[in-house]
Amino acid sequence: MSPALTIRPYSEGALTQAAAKLRAGELVAFPTETVYGLGADATNDDAVAGIFAAKQRPSFNPLISHFPDRDAAARHAIFDARADKLAAAFWPGALTLVLPKRDDSTVSHLTTAGLPSIAVRVPAHDMARALLRAVGRPIAAPSANRSGRISPTTAAHVAASLGNAIGMILDGGPCGVGLESTVIDLTTDQVVMLRPGGITRDQVAQVLGCDVVMAETDDNAPKSPGMLTSHYAPGLPVRLNADAPDQKKYGHEILLAFGDCVTKGFDKVLWLSKTGDDREAAANLFAKLHEADQPRFDGIAIAPIPDTGLGLAINDRMKRASAPRALHPTP
Ligand code: TXA
Ligand code: MG
């Protein structure tokens, strides 16, 4: 059932209500200087699954985690000298940094789509920062629009696109920038622009005193899959629609189980969802994939999952994970 939608202009009371909802695992749309974000507690698997359900995204892309300041971000991401320079120059602002994720980060594997990296941003909008401070947890927030629709720069846009899927919009008037943040990948020696945005390539290059490579278009961009692809793939082979074990053919398999699937005969069983719930399975997906990916097995078998609701995104991700490695599509 869709929650009744509350649209509240900024006030102490609205902020307190929005923070309480976020801490309780609910979705709240809030303004940033770029676009409205669809926020959820980035450390809560189920809340993050709710983002994908609301946006009706057909795949799981890694999401940006938002923080009130650099030090809060540094509790989840490892900052090198380049990251600190860019943070000092552009935060708060329309810049997102992709950095190695700290081992002790509590951010959900679903937020980072199973990757060892994390995208972090400190927005420049006063209301956003006040909200982030009040929540005291990282907030995952893609643009607050249904997949494939234009990015929302007013509360009315959000309501039109997601009104029946979310409970609350914090209304801060129109966004100033209107264009999503620039995404810079610092997980390799090169500085790679993954997404152009409010802050330009030249601005970034000037601060760092080095070249900035464009991910999509540049001949200098690293081509090897896995460097830039924002897609986690387990080390073990992955078999889809596994409705029975077959040791002769597939060896010792660990099963990611769903609903009333066959579990007997597999070496080990990890449940995505015992009740066959697509949202629970989505929330568990990356954590269970990581857990299953151990060299003592020969492969990971995935039970059949219906292509409905979040099942679509789960199957999309599993198809990529099961594809021959050289064929991994880039985002
Ligand atoms: O302006 C913005 O950035 C807005 C506002 C709400 O802050 N947010 C936004 O989030 O656009 P989202 O989730 O729609 O954009 C995430 C972008 C995607 O291009 C995604 O591929 C990239 O960041 N990204 C996130 N994590 C990544 C990672 N670990 N590695 C590579 N790319 C990553
Ligand atoms: Mg978007």
Coordinates of C-alpha atoms and ligand atoms in Angstrom, one line a residue:
M1 CA 0.0 0.0 0.0
S2 CA 1.3 3.5 -0.8
P3 CA 1.8 5.8 2.2
A4 CA -0.1 9.1 2.2
L5 CA 2.2 11.8 0.9
T6 CA 3.2 14.7 3.2
I7 CA 4.9 17.7 1.5
R8 CA 6.4 20.0 4.2
P9 CA 8.2 23.3 3.7
Y10 CA 11.3 23.6 5.8
S11 CA 10.9 24.1 9.5
E12 CA 12.4 22.7 12.7
G13 CA 9.4 20.4 12.9
A14 CA 9.6 19.2 9.3
L15 CA 13.3 18.5 9.8
T16 CA 12.7 16.5 12.9
Q17 CA 9.9 14.5 11.2
A18 CA 12.0 13.8 8.1
A19 CA 15.0 12.7 10.2
A20 CA 12.8 10.4 12.3
K21 CA 11.4 8.8 9.2
L22 CA 14.8 8.3 7.7
R23 CA 16.1 6.7 10.9
A24 CA 13.1 4.4 10.9
G25 CA 14.0 3.2 7.4
E26 CA 11.4 5.2 5.4
L27 CA 12.0 7.1 2.2
V28 CA 12.2 11.0 2.3
A29 CA 12.8 13.2 -0.7
F30 CA 14.8 16.2 0.1
P31 CA 16.4 19.2 -1.8
T32 CA 20.0 19.5 -2.7
E33 CA 21.7 22.3 -4.7
T34 CA 21.7 20.0 -7.8
V35 CA 18.4 18.0 -7.8
Y36 CA 16.0 16.6 -5.3
G37 CA 17.3 13.3 -3.8
L38 CA 15.2 10.3 -2.9
G39 CA 16.8 9.6 0.5
A40 CA 17.1 6.4 2.6
D41 CA 19.4 5.3 5.5
A42 CA 22.4 4.1 3.5
T43 CA 23.2 1.6 6.2
N44 CA 19.8 -0.1 6.1
D45 CA 19.5 -2.8 3.4
D46 CA 15.7 -2.8 3.4
A47 CA 15.5 1.0 3.2
V48 CA 17.8 1.1 0.3
A49 CA 15.9 -1.7 -1.5
G50 CA 12.9 0.7 -1.0
I51 CA 14.7 3.3 -3.2
F52 CA 14.9 0.8 -6.1
A53 CA 11.3 -0.3 -5.6
A54 CA 10.1 3.3 -5.6
K55 CA 12.2 4.3 -8.7
Q56 CA 11.2 1.1 -10.5
R57 CA 14.8 0.9 -11.7
P58 CA 15.4 -2.2 -13.9
S59 CA 18.9 -2.6 -12.5
F60 CA 20.9 -1.9 -9.3
N61 CA 23.3 1.0 -9.9
P62 CA 25.5 2.0 -7.0
L63 CA 24.1 5.0 -5.2
I64 CA 25.8 8.1 -3.8
S65 CA 26.0 8.4 0.0
H66 CA 25.5 11.9 1.4
F67 CA 27.2 13.4 4.4
P68 CA 27.1 16.7 6.3
D69 CA 30.9 17.2 6.1
R70 CA 34.2 15.6 5.0
D71 CA 34.9 14.0 8.3
A72 CA 31.6 12.2 8.4
A73 CA 32.4 10.9 4.8
A74 CA 35.8 9.8 6.0
R75 CA 34.3 7.3 8.4
H76 CA 33.1 5.3 5.4
A77 CA 35.6 6.2 2.6
I78 CA 39.4 6.3 2.4
F79 CA 40.6 9.7 1.4
D80 CA 43.9 10.1 -0.2
A81 CA 45.7 13.5 -0.8
R82 CA 43.8 14.0 -4.1
A83 CA 40.5 13.4 -2.4
D84 CA 41.3 15.8 0.4
K85 CA 42.3 18.5 -2.2
L86 CA 39.1 18.1 -4.1
A87 CA 37.0 18.0 -0.9
A88 CA 38.7 21.2 0.4
A89 CA 38.1 23.0 -3.0
F90 CA 34.5 21.9 -3.8
W91 CA 32.7 20.7 -0.7
P92 CA 30.1 21.4 0.2
G93 CA 29.1 21.3 -3.5
A94 CA 28.2 19.5 -6.7
L95 CA 31.0 17.0 -6.6
T96 CA 30.9 13.2 -5.9
L97 CA 34.0 11.3 -5.1
V98 CA 34.3 7.5 -5.7
L99 CA 36.8 6.3 -3.2
P100 CA 37.8 2.9 -1.6
K101 CA 35.2 1.9 0.9
R102 CA 36.5 1.4 4.4
D103 CA 36.4 -2.2 5.7
D104 CA 34.6 -1.0 8.8
S105 CA 32.0 1.1 6.9
T106 CA 28.4 0.2 7.9
V107 CA 27.0 1.3 4.5
S108 CA 24.9 -1.4 2.9
H109 CA 26.3 -3.6 0.1
L110 CA 23.2 -2.7 -1.8
T111 CA 24.0 1.0 -1.6
T112 CA 27.4 0.3 -3.2
A113 CA 26.1 -2.5 -5.5
G114 CA 28.6 -4.9 -3.9
L115 CA 31.6 -2.8 -5.0
P116 CA 34.7 -2.2 -2.9
S117 CA 34.3 1.5 -3.6
I118 CA 31.8 4.1 -2.3
A119 CA 30.5 7.3 -3.9
V120 CA 30.5 10.2 -1.3
R121 CA 29.1 13.7 -1.5
V122 CA 28.6 16.7 0.8
P123 CA 25.8 18.7 -0.7
A124 CA 25.8 22.5 -0.5
H125 CA 22.1 22.9 0.4
D126 CA 21.6 24.2 4.0
M127 CA 18.4 22.1 4.4
A128 CA 20.1 19.0 3.1
R129 CA 23.1 19.4 5.5
A130 CA 20.8 20.1 8.5
L131 CA 18.9 17.0 7.6
L132 CA 22.1 14.9 7.3
R133 CA 23.3 16.2 10.6
A134 CA 20.0 15.4 12.3
V135 CA 19.9 11.9 10.9
G136 CA 23.5 11.2 11.9
R137 CA 23.8 8.4 9.3
P138 CA 24.9 8.4 5.7
I139 CA 21.9 8.9 3.4
A140 CA 21.8 7.2 0.0
A141 CA 20.0 9.4 -2.5
P142 CA 19.6 9.1 -6.2
S143 CA 17.6 11.7 -8.0
A144 CA 14.0 11.6 -6.9
N145 CA 12.4 10.6 -10.1
R146 CA 11.0 7.4 -11.5
S147 CA 13.6 5.6 -13.7
G148 CA 13.9 7.2 -17.2
R149 CA 12.1 10.5 -16.2
I150 CA 13.7 13.9 -16.0
S151 CA 15.6 14.9 -12.9
P152 CA 13.4 16.7 -10.3
T153 CA 14.3 20.3 -9.4
T154 CA 11.1 21.1 -7.5
A155 CA 8.9 19.3 -4.9
A156 CA 6.1 19.3 -7.5
H157 CA 8.3 17.3 -9.9
V158 CA 9.0 14.8 -7.1
A159 CA 5.3 14.5 -6.2
A160 CA 4.4 14.0 -9.9
S161 CA 6.9 11.3 -10.4
L162 CA 7.0 9.4 -7.1
G163 CA 4.1 10.8 -5.1
N164 CA 2.4 7.5 -4.7
A165 CA 5.6 5.6 -3.7
I166 CA 7.0 7.8 -0.9
G167 CA 5.8 9.2 2.3
M168 CA 7.4 12.6 2.6
I169 CA 8.9 15.4 0.6
L170 CA 10.9 18.1 2.4
D171 CA 10.1 21.2 0.2
G172 CA 13.1 23.6 -0.1
G173 CA 11.9 25.4 -3.3
P174 CA 13.6 25.0 -6.6
C175 CA 17.2 23.6 -6.8
G176 CA 19.8 26.1 -7.9
V177 CA 22.0 23.9 -10.1
G178 CA 19.4 21.7 -11.8
L179 CA 22.1 19.3 -13.0
E180 CA 23.4 16.2 -11.1
S181 CA 26.8 16.3 -9.4
T182 CA 30.1 15.6 -11.2
V183 CA 31.3 12.1 -10.4
I184 CA 35.1 11.7 -10.1
D185 CA 36.6 8.2 -9.6
L186 CA 39.8 8.2 -7.5
T187 CA 40.1 4.5 -7.0
T188 CA 43.0 4.2 -9.5
D189 CA 46.1 6.3 -10.2
Q190 CA 44.2 8.1 -12.9
V191 CA 41.6 10.7 -12.2
V192 CA 38.5 9.7 -14.1
M193 CA 35.3 11.6 -14.7
L194 CA 32.5 9.1 -14.6
R195 CA 29.7 11.7 -15.0
P196 CA 30.0 15.3 -16.1
G197 CA 28.0 17.8 -14.0
G198 CA 28.0 21.1 -12.1
I199 CA 31.8 21.1 -11.6
T200 CA 33.8 21.0 -14.8
R201 CA 36.8 18.8 -15.8
D202 CA 39.0 21.9 -16.0
Q203 CA 38.1 23.0 -12.5
V204 CA 39.1 19.5 -11.2
A205 CA 42.3 19.4 -13.3
Q206 CA 43.3 22.8 -12.0
V207 CA 43.0 21.9 -8.4
L208 CA 44.8 18.6 -8.8
G209 CA 47.4 19.8 -11.3
C210 CA 46.9 16.7 -13.5
D211 CA 44.9 15.3 -16.3
V212 CA 41.3 14.3 -15.9
V213 CA 40.3 11.4 -18.1
M214 CA 36.7 11.1 -19.4
A215 CA 35.3 7.6 -18.7
E216 CA 33.2 7.2 -21.8
T217 CA 35.0 9.1 -24.5
D218 CA 38.7 9.3 -23.8
D219 CA 41.2 7.1 -25.5
N220 CA 43.3 7.3 -22.4
A221 CA 40.6 5.9 -20.2
P222 CA 41.4 2.6 -18.7
K223 CA 39.6 -0.1 -20.7
S224 CA 40.0 -3.1 -18.5
P225 CA 36.7 -4.3 -17.2
G226 CA 36.4 -4.0 -13.5
M227 CA 38.4 -0.7 -13.2
L228 CA 35.6 1.5 -14.3
T229 CA 32.6 -0.8 -14.5
S230 CA 30.4 -0.1 -11.6
H231 CA 29.4 -3.7 -11.5
Y232 CA 30.4 -6.2 -8.9
A233 CA 31.0 -9.7 -10.1
P234 CA 31.9 -12.6 -7.7
G235 CA 35.0 -14.6 -8.3
L236 CA 33.1 -17.9 -8.6
P237 CA 31.1 -18.8 -11.6
V238 CA 27.4 -18.0 -11.2
R239 CA 24.6 -20.2 -12.6
L240 CA 21.1 -18.8 -13.0
N241 CA 17.7 -20.5 -12.7
A242 CA 19.2 -23.4 -10.8
D243 CA 16.3 -25.7 -10.1
A244 CA 18.4 -28.7 -9.1
P245 CA 21.9 -29.6 -8.0
D246 CA 24.1 -31.4 -10.5
Q247 CA 27.6 -32.1 -9.0
K248 CA 28.8 -34.0 -12.1
K249 CA 28.2 -30.9 -14.2
Y250 CA 28.7 -28.0 -11.8
G251 CA 30.7 -29.3 -8.9
H252 CA 30.1 -28.2 -5.3
E253 CA 27.7 -25.3 -5.4
I254 CA 26.3 -22.9 -2.8
L255 CA 22.7 -22.0 -3.5
L256 CA 21.2 -18.5 -3.1
A257 CA 17.7 -19.7 -2.4
F258 CA 14.3 -18.0 -2.9
G259 CA 10.8 -18.9 -2.0
D260 CA 9.8 -22.6 -2.5
C261 CA 12.9 -23.5 -4.6
V262 CA 14.7 -26.8 -4.4
T263 CA 17.4 -26.7 -1.8
K264 CA 18.2 -30.4 -1.3
G265 CA 21.5 -31.6 -2.6
F266 CA 23.3 -28.2 -2.7
D267 CA 26.5 -28.0 -0.6
K268 CA 25.2 -25.0 1.3
V269 CA 22.1 -22.8 1.2
L270 CA 21.9 -19.1 1.8
W271 CA 18.4 -17.5 1.7
L272 CA 17.7 -14.4 -0.3
S273 CA 14.1 -14.7 0.9
K274 CA 12.4 -17.7 2.4
T275 CA 9.0 -16.2 1.7
G276 CA 9.8 -15.4 -1.9
D277 CA 9.7 -11.6 -1.2
D278 CA 11.4 -9.6 -4.0
R279 CA 12.2 -6.7 -1.7
E280 CA 13.8 -8.8 1.0
A281 CA 15.8 -10.6 -1.7
A282 CA 17.0 -7.3 -3.1
A283 CA 18.1 -6.1 0.3
N284 CA 20.1 -9.4 0.8
L285 CA 21.4 -9.8 -2.6
F286 CA 24.9 -8.3 -2.5
A287 CA 25.6 -9.3 1.1
K288 CA 24.7 -12.9 0.3
L289 CA 26.7 -12.9 -2.9
H290 CA 29.8 -11.7 -1.0
E291 CA 29.1 -14.4 1.7
A292 CA 28.8 -17.1 -1.0
D293 CA 31.9 -16.1 -2.9
Q294 CA 34.3 -18.5 -1.2
P295 CA 37.0 -20.7 -2.9
R296 CA 35.8 -23.8 -1.1
F297 CA 32.8 -23.9 -3.5
D298 CA 33.0 -24.4 -7.3
G299 CA 30.2 -22.1 -8.1
I300 CA 27.2 -20.1 -7.0
A301 CA 23.7 -21.3 -8.0
I302 CA 20.8 -18.8 -8.0
A303 CA 17.3 -20.2 -7.6
P304 CA 14.7 -19.1 -10.1
I305 CA 13.4 -15.6 -9.3
P306 CA 10.3 -14.3 -11.0
D307 CA 10.8 -11.2 -13.3
T308 CA 8.3 -9.1 -11.4
G309 CA 8.9 -6.1 -9.1
L310 CA 12.5 -6.0 -7.9
G311 CA 13.0 -9.5 -9.4
L312 CA 13.7 -7.7 -12.7
A313 CA 16.6 -5.8 -11.2
I314 CA 17.8 -8.9 -9.3
N315 CA 17.8 -11.0 -12.5
D316 CA 19.5 -8.2 -14.4
R317 CA 22.3 -8.1 -11.9
M318 CA 22.6 -11.9 -11.8
K319 CA 22.8 -12.1 -15.6
R320 CA 25.7 -9.7 -15.5
A321 CA 27.4 -11.7 -12.7
S322 CA 27.0 -14.9 -14.7
A323 CA 28.1 -13.5 -18.1
P324 CA 31.6 -14.5 -19.3
R325 CA 34.0 -12.0 -17.7
A326 CA 35.3 -10.5 -20.9
L327 CA 31.7 -9.7 -21.9
H328 CA 30.8 -7.7 -18.8
P329 CA 29.0 -4.6 -20.1
T330 CA 30.2 -1.3 -18.8
P331 CA 27.6 1.0 -17.3
Ligands
TXA1 O1 23.5 15.5 -7.8 C1 23.5 14.3 -7.4 O2 24.5 13.7 -7.4 C2 22.2 13.7 -7.0 C3 21.7 14.4 -5.7 C4 20.5 13.8 -5.1 O3 22.8 14.4 -4.8 N1 22.3 12.3 -6.8 C5 22.5 11.4 -7.8 O4 22.7 10.1 -7.4 O5 22.5 11.7 -9.0 P1 22.6 8.8 -8.3 O6 22.6 7.7 -7.4 O7 21.5 8.9 -9.3 O8 24.0 8.8 -9.1 C6 25.0 8.0 -8.8 C7 26.1 8.1 -9.8 C8 25.9 7.1 -11.0 O9 26.4 7.7 -12.1 C9 26.7 5.9 -10.5 O10 27.1 5.1 -11.5 C10 27.9 6.6 -9.8 O11 27.3 7.7 -9.2 N2 28.4 5.7 -8.8 C11 28.0 5.6 -7.5 N3 28.8 4.7 -6.8 C12 29.8 4.4 -7.6 C13 30.9 3.5 -7.5 N4 31.2 2.9 -6.4 N5 31.7 3.3 -8.6 C14 31.4 4.0 -9.7 N6 30.4 4.8 -9.9 C15 29.6 5.0 -8.9
MG2 MG 19.5 10.0 -11.7

